[in-house]
mmCIF file of C-alpha atoms and ligand atoms in Angstrom:
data_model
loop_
_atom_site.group_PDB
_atom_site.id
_atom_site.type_symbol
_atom_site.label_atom_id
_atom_site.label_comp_id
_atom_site.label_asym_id
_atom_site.label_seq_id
_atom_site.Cartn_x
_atom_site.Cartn_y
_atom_site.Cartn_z
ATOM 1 C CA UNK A 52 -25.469 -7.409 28.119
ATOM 2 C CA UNK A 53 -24.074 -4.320 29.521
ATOM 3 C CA UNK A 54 -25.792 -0.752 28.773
ATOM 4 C CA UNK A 55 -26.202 -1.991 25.345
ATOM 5 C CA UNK A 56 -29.972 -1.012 25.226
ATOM 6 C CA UNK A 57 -28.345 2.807 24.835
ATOM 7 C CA UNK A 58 -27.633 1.847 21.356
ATOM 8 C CA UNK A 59 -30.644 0.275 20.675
ATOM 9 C CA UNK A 60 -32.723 2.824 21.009
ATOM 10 C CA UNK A 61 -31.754 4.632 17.671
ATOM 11 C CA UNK A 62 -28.640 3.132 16.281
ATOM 12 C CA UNK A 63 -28.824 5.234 13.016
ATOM 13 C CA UNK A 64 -28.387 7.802 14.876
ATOM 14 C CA UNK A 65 -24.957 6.081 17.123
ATOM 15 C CA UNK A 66 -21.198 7.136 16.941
ATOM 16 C CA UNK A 67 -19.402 4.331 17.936
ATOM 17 C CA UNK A 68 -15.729 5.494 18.667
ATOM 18 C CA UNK A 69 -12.873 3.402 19.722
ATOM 19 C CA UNK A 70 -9.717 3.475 21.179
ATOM 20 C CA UNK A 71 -7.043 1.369 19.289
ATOM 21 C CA UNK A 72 -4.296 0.085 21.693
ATOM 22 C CA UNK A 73 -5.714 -1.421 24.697
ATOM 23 C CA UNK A 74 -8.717 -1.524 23.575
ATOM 24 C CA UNK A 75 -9.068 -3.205 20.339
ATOM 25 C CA UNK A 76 -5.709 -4.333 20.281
ATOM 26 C CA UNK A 77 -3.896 -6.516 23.401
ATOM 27 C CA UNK A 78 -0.851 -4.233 24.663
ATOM 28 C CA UNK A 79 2.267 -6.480 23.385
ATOM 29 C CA UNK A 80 5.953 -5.630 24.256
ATOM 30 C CA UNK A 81 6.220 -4.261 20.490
ATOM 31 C CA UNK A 82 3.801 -1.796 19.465
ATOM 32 C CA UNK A 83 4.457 -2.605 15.908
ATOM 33 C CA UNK A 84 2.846 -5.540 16.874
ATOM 34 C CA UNK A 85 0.046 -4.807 18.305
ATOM 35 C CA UNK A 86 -2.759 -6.176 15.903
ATOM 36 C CA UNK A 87 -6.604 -6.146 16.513
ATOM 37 C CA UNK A 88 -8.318 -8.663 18.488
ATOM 38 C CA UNK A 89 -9.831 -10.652 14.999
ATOM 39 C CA UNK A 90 -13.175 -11.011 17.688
ATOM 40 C CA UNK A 91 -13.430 -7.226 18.030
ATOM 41 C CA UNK A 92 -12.731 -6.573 14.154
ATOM 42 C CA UNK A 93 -15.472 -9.226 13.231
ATOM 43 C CA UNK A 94 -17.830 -7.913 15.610
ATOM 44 C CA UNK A 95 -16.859 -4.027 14.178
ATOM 45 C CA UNK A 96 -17.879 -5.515 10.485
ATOM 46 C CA UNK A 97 -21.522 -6.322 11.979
ATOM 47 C CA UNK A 98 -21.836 -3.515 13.802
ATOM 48 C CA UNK A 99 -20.764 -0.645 11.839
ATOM 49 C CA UNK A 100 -23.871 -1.270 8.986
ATOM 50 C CA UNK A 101 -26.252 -0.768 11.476
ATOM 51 C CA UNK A 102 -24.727 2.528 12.988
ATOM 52 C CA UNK A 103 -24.661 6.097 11.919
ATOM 53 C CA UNK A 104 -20.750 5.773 12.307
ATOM 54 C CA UNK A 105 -17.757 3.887 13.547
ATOM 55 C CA UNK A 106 -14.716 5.306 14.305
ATOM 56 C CA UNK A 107 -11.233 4.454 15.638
ATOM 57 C CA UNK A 108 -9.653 7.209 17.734
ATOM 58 C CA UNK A 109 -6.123 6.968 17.817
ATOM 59 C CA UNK A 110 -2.677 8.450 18.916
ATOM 60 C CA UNK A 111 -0.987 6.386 16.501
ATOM 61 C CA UNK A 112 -0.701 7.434 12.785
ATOM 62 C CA UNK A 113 -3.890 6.359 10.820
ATOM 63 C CA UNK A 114 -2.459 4.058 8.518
ATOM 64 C CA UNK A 115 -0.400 2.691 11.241
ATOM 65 C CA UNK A 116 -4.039 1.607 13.339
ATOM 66 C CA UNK A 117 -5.377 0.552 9.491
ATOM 67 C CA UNK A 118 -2.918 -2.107 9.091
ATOM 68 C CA UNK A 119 -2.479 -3.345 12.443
ATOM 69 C CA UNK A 120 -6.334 -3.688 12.782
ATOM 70 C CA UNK A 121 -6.686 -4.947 9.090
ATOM 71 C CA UNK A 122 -9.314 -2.120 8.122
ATOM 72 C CA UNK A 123 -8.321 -1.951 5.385
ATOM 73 C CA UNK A 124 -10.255 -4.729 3.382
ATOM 74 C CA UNK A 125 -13.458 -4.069 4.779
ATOM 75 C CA UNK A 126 -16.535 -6.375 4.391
ATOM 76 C CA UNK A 127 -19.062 -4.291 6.593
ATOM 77 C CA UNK A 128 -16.433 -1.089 7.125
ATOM 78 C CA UNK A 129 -16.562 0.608 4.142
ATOM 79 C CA UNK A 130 -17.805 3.447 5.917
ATOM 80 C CA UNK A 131 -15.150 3.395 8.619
ATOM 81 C CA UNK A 132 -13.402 6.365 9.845
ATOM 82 C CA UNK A 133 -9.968 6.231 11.514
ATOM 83 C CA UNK A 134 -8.622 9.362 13.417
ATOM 84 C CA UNK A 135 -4.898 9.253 13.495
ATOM 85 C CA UNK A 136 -2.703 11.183 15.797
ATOM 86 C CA UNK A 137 -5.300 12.094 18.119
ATOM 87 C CA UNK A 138 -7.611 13.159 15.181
ATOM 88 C CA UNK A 139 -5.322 15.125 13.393
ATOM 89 C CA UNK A 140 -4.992 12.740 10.259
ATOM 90 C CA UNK A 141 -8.063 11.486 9.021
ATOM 91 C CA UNK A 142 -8.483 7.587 6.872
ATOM 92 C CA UNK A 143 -11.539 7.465 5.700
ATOM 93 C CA UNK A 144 -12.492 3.954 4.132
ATOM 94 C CA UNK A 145 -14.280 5.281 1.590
ATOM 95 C CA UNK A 146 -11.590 6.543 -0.335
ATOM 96 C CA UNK A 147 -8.693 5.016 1.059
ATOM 97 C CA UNK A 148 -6.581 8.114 2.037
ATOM 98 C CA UNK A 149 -5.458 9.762 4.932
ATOM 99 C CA UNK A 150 -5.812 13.809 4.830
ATOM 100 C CA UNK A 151 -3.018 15.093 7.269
ATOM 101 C CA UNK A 152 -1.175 18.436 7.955
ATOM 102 C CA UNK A 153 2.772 18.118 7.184
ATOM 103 C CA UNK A 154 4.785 17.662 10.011
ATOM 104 C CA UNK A 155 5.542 19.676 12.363
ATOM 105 C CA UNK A 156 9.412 21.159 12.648
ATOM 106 C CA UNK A 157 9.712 20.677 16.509
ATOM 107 C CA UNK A 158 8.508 17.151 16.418
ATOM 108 C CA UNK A 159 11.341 16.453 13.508
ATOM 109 C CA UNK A 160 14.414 18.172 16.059
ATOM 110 C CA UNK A 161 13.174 16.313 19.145
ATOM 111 C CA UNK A 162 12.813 13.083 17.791
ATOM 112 C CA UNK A 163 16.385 13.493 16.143
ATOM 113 C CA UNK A 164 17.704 14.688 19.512
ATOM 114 C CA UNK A 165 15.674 11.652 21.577
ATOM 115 C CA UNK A 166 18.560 8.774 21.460
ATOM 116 C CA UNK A 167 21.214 11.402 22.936
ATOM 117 C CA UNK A 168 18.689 12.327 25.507
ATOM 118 C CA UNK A 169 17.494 8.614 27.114
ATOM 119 C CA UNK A 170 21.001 7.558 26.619
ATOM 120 C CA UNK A 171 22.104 10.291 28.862
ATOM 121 C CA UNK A 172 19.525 9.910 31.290
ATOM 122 C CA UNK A 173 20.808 6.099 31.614
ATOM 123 C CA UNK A 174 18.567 4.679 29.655
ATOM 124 C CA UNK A 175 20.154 3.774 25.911
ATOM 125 C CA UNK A 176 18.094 0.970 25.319
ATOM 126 C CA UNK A 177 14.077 2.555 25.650
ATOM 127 C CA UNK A 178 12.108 2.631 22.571
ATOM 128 C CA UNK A 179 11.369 5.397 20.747
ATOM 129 C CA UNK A 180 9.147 5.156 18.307
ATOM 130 C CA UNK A 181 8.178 7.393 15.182
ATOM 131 C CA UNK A 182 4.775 8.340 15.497
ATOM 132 C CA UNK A 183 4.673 10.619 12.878
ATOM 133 C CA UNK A 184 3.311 13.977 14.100
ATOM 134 C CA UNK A 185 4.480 12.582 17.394
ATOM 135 C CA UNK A 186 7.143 10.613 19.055
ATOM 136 C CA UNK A 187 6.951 8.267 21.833
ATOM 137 C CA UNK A 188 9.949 6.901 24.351
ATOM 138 C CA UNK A 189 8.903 3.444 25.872
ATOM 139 C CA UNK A 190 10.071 2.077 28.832
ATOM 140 C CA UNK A 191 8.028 -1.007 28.926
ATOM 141 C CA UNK A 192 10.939 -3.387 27.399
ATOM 142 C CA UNK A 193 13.262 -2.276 30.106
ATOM 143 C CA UNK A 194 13.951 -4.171 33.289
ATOM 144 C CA UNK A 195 12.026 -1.901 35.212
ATOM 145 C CA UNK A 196 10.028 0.273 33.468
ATOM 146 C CA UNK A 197 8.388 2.347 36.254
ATOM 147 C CA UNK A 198 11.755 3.507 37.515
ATOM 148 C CA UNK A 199 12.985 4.082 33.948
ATOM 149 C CA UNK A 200 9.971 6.232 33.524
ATOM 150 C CA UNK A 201 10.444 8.374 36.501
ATOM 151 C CA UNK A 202 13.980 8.660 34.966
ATOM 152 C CA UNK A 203 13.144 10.100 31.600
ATOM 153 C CA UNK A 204 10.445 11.932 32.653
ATOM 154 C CA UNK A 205 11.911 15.288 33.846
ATOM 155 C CA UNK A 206 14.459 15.213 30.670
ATOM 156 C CA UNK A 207 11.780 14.305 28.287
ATOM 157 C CA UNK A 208 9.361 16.988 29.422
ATOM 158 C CA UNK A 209 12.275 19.664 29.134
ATOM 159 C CA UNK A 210 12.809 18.833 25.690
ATOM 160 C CA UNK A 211 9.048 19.100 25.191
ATOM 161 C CA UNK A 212 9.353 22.155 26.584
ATOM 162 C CA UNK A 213 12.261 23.744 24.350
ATOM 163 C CA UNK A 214 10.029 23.212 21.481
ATOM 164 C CA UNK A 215 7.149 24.232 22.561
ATOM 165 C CA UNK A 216 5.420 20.601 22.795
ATOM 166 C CA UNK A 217 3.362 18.927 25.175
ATOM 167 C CA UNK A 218 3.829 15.335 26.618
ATOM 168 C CA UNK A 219 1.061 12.961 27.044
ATOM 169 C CA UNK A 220 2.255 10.136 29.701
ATOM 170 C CA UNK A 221 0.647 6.660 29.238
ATOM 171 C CA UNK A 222 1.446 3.613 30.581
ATOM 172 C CA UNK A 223 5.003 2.716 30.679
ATOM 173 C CA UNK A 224 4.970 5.520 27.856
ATOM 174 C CA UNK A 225 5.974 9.369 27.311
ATOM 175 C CA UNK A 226 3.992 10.738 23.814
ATOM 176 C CA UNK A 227 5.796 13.974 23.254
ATOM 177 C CA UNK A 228 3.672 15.943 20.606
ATOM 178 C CA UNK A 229 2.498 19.189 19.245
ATOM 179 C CA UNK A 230 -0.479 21.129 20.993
ATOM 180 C CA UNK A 231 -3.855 21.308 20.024
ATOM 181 C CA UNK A 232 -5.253 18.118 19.439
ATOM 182 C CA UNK A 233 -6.495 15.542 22.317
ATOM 183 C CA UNK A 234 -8.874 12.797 21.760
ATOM 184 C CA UNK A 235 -11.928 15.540 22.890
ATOM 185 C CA UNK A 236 -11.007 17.294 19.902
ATOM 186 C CA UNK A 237 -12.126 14.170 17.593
ATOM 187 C CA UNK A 238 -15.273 13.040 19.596
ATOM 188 C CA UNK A 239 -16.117 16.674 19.068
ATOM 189 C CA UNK A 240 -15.413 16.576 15.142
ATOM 190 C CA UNK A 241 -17.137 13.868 14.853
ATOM 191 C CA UNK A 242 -20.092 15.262 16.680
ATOM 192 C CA UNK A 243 -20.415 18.243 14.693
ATOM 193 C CA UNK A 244 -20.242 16.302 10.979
ATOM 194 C CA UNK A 245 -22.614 13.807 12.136
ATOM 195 C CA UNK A 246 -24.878 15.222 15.031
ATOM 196 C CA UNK A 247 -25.328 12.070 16.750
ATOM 197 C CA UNK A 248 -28.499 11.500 19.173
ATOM 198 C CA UNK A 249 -26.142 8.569 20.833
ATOM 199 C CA UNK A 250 -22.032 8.621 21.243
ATOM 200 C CA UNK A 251 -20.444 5.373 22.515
ATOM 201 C CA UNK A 252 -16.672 5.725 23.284
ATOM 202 C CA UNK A 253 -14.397 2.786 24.422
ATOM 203 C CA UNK A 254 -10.895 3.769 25.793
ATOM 204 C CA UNK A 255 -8.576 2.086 28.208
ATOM 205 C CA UNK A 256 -5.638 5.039 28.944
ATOM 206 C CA UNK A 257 -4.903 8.622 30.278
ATOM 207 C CA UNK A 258 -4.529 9.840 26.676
ATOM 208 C CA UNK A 259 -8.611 8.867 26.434
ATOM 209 C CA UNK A 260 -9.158 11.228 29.700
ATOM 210 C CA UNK A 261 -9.907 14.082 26.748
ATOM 211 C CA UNK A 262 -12.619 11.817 25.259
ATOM 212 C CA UNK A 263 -14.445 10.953 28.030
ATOM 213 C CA UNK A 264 -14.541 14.579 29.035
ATOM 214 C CA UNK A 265 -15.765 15.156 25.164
ATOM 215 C CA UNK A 266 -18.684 12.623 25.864
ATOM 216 C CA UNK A 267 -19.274 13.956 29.649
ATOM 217 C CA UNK A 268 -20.355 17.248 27.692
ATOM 218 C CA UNK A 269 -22.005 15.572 24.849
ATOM 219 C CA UNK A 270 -24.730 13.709 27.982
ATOM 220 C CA UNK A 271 -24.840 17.298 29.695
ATOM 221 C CA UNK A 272 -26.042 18.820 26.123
ATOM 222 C CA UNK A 273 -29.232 15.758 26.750
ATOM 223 C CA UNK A 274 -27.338 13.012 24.492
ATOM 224 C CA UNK A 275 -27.465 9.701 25.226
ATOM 225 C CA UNK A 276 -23.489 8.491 26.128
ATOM 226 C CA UNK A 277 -21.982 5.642 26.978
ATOM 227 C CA UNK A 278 -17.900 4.973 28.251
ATOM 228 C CA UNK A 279 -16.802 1.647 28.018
ATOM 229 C CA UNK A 280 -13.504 1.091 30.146
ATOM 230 C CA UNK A 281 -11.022 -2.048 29.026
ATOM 231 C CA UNK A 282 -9.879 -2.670 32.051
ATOM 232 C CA UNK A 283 -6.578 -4.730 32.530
ATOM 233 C CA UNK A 284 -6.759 -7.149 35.463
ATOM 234 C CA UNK A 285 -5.895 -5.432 38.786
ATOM 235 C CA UNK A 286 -5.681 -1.747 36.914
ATOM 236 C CA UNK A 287 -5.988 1.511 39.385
ATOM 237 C CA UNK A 288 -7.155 4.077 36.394
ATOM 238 C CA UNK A 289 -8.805 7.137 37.042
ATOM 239 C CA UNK A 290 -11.293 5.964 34.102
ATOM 240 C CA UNK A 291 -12.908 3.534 36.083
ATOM 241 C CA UNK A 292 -14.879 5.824 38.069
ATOM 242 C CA UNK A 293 -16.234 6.928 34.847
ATOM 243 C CA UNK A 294 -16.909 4.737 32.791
ATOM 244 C CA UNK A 295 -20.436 3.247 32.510
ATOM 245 C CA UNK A 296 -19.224 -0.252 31.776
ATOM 246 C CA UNK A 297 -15.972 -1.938 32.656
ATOM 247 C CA UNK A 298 -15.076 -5.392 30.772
ATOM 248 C CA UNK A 299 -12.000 -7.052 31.524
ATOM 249 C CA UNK A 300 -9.358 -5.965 29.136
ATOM 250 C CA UNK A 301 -9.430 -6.404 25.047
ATOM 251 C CA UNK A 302 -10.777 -10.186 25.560
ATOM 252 C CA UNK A 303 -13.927 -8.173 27.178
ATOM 253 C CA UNK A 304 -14.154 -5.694 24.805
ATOM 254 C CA UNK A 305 -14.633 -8.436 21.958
ATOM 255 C CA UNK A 306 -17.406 -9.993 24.045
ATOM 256 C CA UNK A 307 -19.163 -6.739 24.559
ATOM 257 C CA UNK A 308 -18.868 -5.682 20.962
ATOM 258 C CA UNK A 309 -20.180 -9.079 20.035
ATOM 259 C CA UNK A 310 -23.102 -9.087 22.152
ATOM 260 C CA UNK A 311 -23.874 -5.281 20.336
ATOM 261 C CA UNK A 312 -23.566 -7.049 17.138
ATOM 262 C CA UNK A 313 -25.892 -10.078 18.468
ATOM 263 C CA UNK A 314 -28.089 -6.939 20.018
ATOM 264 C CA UNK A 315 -28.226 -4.980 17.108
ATOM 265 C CA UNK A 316 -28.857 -7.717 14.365
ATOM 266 C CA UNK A 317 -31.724 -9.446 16.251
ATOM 267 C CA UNK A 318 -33.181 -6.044 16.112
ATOM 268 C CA UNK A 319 -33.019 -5.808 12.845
ATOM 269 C CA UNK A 320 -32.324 -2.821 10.231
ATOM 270 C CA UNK A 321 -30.065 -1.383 8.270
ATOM 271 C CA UNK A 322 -28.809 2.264 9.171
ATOM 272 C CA UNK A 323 -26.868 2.594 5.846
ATOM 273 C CA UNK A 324 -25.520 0.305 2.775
ATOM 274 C CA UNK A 325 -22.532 0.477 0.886
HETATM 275 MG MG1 MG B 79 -5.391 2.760 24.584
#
């Protein structure tokens, strides 16, 4: 299948770094309910033995991506890393824990001053959701969630701006959050604990942008890199142009990760045990 050879060349020395939303989870109407396509997280427990590292790169807290995915209780992941908050909070199966920073003040006053704000701007009804070291306003259970977007944008981003925090649009989202950590920053933490020969990132949204910039610098250094795009049907990302392989949404992504973990285990050995 697909590229996958790129692994197979040395896969104890391959990151393998996911996106979680959109990429190993379907994007439902709740995020709270957005759990892990059981194909990709089976495939992940085959994969992740034979591989220097997996990791999940996420903006959602860490613990948040561990439950939803089920990472938890992990036959075949006890060396699984999840980066939370775009790599700012760190779960680390081994130990069960997530190391994070305290909270930021400005992210406590905007969130508490969010409800006034969409309310105001027409829109009582968009979900905001606690993220932790970042808050997100949704638009995507409204009636039309473009046009509520363009709505909350310019009142969202002057918020942002009062408190000296940056917003990260997404789809049918605004991620308002503190400065100095993008997805880059965790491809290039992981990169310098691990010094990878191969990095293999999979992300779907403009928040990933960051990553596959990361990875763009990691091939011009001579590594071997790979960008896998979950694409959802019809999608017009600026991604696509990038990526090296494009499978058709999360029910792609489990094929693809399947056929690594078919790939990998007719090659046979064992990068690490637990
Ligand atoms: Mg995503």
């Amino acid at each position: 299948m697909d590229k996958i050879e790129a692994v197979l060349a040395a896969p104890d020395r391959t990151v393998l770094a996911l996106d979680f939303d959109g990429t190993l989870s379907p994007i439902v109407p709740d995020p709270e309910r957005a759990y892990a396509h059981p194909a990709s997280i089976a495939a992940l427990r085959r994969i992740a033995p034979h591989l220097l590292q997996v990791a999940v790169i996420t903006g959602r807290p860490a613990a948040q991506a561990v439950e939803l995915g089920g990472l938890a209780d992990g036959a075949g992941l006890e060396h699984l890393v999840v980066m939370g908050q775009y790599g700012v909070e760190v779960w680390e199966a081994a130990t069960g824990e997530v190391v994070a920073p305290p909270v930021p003040e400005a992210i406590i006053a905007v969130r508490a001053a969010l409800p006034a704000l969409v309310a105001a701007a027409g829109h009582p009804d968009a979900w905001i959701e606690d993220k932790g070291r970042a808050v997100a306003v949704h638009t995507r259970r409204l009636i039309d969630p473009a046009g509520a977007l363009t709505d909350l944008t310019g009142p969202v981003r002057a918020v942002a701006a009062e408190h000296s925090l940056r917003v990260e649009p997404g789809k049918n989202v605004l991620e308002i959050r503190a400065g100095g950590f993008d997805k880059g920053d965790a491809v290039r933490s992981l990169v310098a604990r691990l010094d990878p020969a191969t990095f293999v990132y999979a992300g779907d949204d403009l928040g990933d942008i960051a990553a596959y910039d990361a990875v763009a610098a990691l091939r011009d250094q001579g590594r071997t890199t790979l960008l896998v795009f979950p694409r959802m049907p019809g999608e017009d990302s600026p991604l696509a142009e990038r990526a090296d392989v494009i499978v058709a949404g999360t029910d792609g992504m489990a094929a693809w990760l399947a056929a690594l973990a078919d790939a990998l285990d007719a090659a046979g050995g064992t990068a690490r045990t637990s």
